[in-house]
PDB file of C-alpha atoms in Angstrom:
ATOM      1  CA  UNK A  29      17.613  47.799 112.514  1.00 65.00           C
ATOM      2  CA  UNK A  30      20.353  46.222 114.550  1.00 68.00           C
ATOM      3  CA  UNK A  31      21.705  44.836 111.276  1.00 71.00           C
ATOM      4  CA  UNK A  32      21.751  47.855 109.227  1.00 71.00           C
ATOM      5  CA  UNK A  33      24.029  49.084 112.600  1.00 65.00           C
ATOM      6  CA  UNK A  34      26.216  46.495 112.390  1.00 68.00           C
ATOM      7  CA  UNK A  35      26.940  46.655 109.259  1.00 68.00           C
ATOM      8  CA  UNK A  36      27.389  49.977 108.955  1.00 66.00           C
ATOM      9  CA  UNK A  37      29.939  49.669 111.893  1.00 64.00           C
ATOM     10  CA  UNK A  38      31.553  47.316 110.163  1.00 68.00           C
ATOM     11  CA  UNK A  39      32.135  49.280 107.249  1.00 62.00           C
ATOM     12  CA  UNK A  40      33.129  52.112 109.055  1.00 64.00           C
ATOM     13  CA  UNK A  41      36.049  49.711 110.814  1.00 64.00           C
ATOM     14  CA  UNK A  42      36.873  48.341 107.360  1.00 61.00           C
ATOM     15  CA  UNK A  43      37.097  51.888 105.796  1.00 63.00           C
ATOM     16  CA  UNK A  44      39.224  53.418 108.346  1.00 66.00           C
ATOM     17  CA  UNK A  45      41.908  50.397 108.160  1.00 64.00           C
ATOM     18  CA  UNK A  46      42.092  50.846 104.630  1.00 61.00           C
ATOM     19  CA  UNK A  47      42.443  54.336 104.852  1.00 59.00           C
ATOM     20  CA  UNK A  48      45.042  54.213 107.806  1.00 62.00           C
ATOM     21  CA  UNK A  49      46.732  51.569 105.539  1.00 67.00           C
ATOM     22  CA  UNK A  50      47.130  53.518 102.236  1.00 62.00           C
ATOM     23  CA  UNK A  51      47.441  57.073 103.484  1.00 60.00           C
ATOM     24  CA  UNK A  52      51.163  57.720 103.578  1.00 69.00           C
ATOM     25  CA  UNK A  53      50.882  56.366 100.064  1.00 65.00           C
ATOM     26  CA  UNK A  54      48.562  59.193  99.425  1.00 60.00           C
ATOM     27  CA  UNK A  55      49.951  62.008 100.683  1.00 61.00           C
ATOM     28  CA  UNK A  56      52.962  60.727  98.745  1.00 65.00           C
ATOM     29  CA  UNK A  57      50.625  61.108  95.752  1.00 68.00           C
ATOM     30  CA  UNK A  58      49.695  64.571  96.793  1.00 66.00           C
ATOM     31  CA  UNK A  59      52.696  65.840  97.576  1.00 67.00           C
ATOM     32  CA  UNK A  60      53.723  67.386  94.429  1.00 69.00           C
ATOM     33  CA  UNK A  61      50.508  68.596  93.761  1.00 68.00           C
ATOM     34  CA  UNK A  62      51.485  71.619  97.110  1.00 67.00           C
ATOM     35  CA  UNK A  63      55.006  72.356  95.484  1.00 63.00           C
ATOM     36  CA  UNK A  64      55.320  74.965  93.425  1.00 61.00           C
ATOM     37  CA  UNK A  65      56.290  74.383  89.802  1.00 55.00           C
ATOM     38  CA  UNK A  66      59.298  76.718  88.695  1.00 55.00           C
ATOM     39  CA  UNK A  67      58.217  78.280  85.005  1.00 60.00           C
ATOM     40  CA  UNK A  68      59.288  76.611  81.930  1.00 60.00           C
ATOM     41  CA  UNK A  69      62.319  77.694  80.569  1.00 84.00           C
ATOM     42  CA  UNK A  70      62.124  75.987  76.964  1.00 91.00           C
ATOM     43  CA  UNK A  71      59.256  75.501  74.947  1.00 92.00           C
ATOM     44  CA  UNK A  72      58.569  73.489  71.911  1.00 94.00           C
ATOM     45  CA  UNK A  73      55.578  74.067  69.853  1.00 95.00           C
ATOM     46  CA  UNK A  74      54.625  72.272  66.061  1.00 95.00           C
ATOM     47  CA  UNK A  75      53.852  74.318  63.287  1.00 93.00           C
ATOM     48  CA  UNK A  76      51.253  73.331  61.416  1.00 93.00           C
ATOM     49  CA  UNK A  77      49.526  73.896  57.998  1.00 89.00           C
ATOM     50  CA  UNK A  78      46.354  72.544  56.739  1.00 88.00           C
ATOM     51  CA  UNK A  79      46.370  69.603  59.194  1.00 91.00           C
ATOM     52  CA  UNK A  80      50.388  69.123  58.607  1.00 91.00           C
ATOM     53  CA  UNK A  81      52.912  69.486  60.326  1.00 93.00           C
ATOM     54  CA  UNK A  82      55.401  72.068  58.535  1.00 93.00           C
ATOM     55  CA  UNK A  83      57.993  72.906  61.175  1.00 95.00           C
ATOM     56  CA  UNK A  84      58.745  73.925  64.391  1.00 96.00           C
ATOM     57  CA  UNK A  85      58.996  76.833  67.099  1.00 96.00           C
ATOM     58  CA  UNK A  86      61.135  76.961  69.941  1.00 96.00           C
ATOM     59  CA  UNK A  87      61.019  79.436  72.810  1.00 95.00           C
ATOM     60  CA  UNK A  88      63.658  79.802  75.601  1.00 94.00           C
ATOM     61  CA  UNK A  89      64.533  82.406  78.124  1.00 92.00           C
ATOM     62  CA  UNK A  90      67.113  82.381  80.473  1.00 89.00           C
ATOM     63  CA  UNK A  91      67.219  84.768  83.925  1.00 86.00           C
ATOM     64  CA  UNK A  92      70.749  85.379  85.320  1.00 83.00           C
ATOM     65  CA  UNK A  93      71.334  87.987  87.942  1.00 83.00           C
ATOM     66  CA  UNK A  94      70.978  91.323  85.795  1.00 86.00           C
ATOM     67  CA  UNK A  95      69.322  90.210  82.811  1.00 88.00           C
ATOM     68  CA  UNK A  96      67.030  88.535  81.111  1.00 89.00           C
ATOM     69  CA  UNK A  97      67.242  86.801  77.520  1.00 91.00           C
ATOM     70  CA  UNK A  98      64.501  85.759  75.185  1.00 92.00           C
ATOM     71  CA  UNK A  99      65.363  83.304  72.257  1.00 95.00           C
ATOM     72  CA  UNK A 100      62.686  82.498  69.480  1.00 96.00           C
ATOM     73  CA  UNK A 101      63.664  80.246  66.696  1.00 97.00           C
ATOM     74  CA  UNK A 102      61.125  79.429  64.201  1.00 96.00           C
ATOM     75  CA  UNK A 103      62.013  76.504  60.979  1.00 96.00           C
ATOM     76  CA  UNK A 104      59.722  75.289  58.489  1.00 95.00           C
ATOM     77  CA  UNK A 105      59.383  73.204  55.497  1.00 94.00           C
ATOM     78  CA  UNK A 106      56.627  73.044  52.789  1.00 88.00           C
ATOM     79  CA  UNK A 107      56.115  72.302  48.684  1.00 88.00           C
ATOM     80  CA  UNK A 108      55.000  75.661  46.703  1.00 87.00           C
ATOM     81  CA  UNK A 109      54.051  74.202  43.188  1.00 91.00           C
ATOM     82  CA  UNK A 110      56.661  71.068  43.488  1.00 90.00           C
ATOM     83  CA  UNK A 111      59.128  73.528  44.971  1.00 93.00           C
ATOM     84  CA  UNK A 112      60.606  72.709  48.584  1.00 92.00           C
ATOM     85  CA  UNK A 113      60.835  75.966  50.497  1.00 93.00           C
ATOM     86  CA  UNK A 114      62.860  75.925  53.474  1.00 95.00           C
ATOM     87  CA  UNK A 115      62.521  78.964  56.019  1.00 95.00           C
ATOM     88  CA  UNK A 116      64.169  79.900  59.399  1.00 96.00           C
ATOM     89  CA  UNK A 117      64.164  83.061  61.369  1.00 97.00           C
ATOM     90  CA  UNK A 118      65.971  83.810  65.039  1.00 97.00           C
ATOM     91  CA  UNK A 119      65.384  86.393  67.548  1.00 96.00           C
ATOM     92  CA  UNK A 120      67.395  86.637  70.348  1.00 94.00           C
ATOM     93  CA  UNK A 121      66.362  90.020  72.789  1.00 94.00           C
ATOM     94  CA  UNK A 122      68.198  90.627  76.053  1.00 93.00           C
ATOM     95  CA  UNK A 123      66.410  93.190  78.935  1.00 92.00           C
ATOM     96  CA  UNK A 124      67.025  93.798  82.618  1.00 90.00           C
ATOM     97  CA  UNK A 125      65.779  92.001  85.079  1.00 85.00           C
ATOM     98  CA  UNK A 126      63.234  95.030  85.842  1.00 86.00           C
ATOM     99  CA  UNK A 127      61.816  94.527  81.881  1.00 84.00           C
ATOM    100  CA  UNK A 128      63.964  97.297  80.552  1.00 86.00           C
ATOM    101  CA  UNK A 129      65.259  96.535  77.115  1.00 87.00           C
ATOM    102  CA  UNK A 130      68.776  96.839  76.805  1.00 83.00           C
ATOM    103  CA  UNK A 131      70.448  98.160  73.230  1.00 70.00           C
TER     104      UNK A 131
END
């Protein structure tokens, strides 16, 4: 019994150096895991097709004081009978801060 004590005190000796040791290096780790992340203001996504990859979609909105503006831009490539087809399409909307579209 005396040795099961022992080592068990030892252990718990061991395992609170190590811990003491390595736990700046941990919060460290942790750290950015209590910020909080500002939103993504660009977004790239992959269009794809049967398994391809055809093109691409980008998303980006930008806040300023008053208003708000959403950009989509969508381009893509693909063979129709032996035919290259190239397609691109824009959207650019612009609304107040509050979510009121502006004309």
């Amino acid at each position: 019994m005396r040795a099961i004590v022992a080592a068990a005190a030892q252990w718990a000796i061991l395992f609170t150096g190590f811990f003491m040791r390595h736990l700046p290096a941990l919060l460290v780790l942790l750290l950015p895991l209590a910020a909080p992340a500002a939103p993504t203001q660009e977004q790239w996504f992959s269009v794809v097709l049967d398994g391809r990859k055809i093109g691409s979609f980008e998303s980006s909105r930008v806040v300023s004081d008053s208003s708000v503006t959403t950009r989509q831009h969508l381009a893509i490539e693909f063979d129709r009978a032996g035919t290259p087809i190239s397609m691109s399409s824009t959207e650019t909307s612009e609304e107040s801060v509050a979510g009121q579209p502006r004309a």
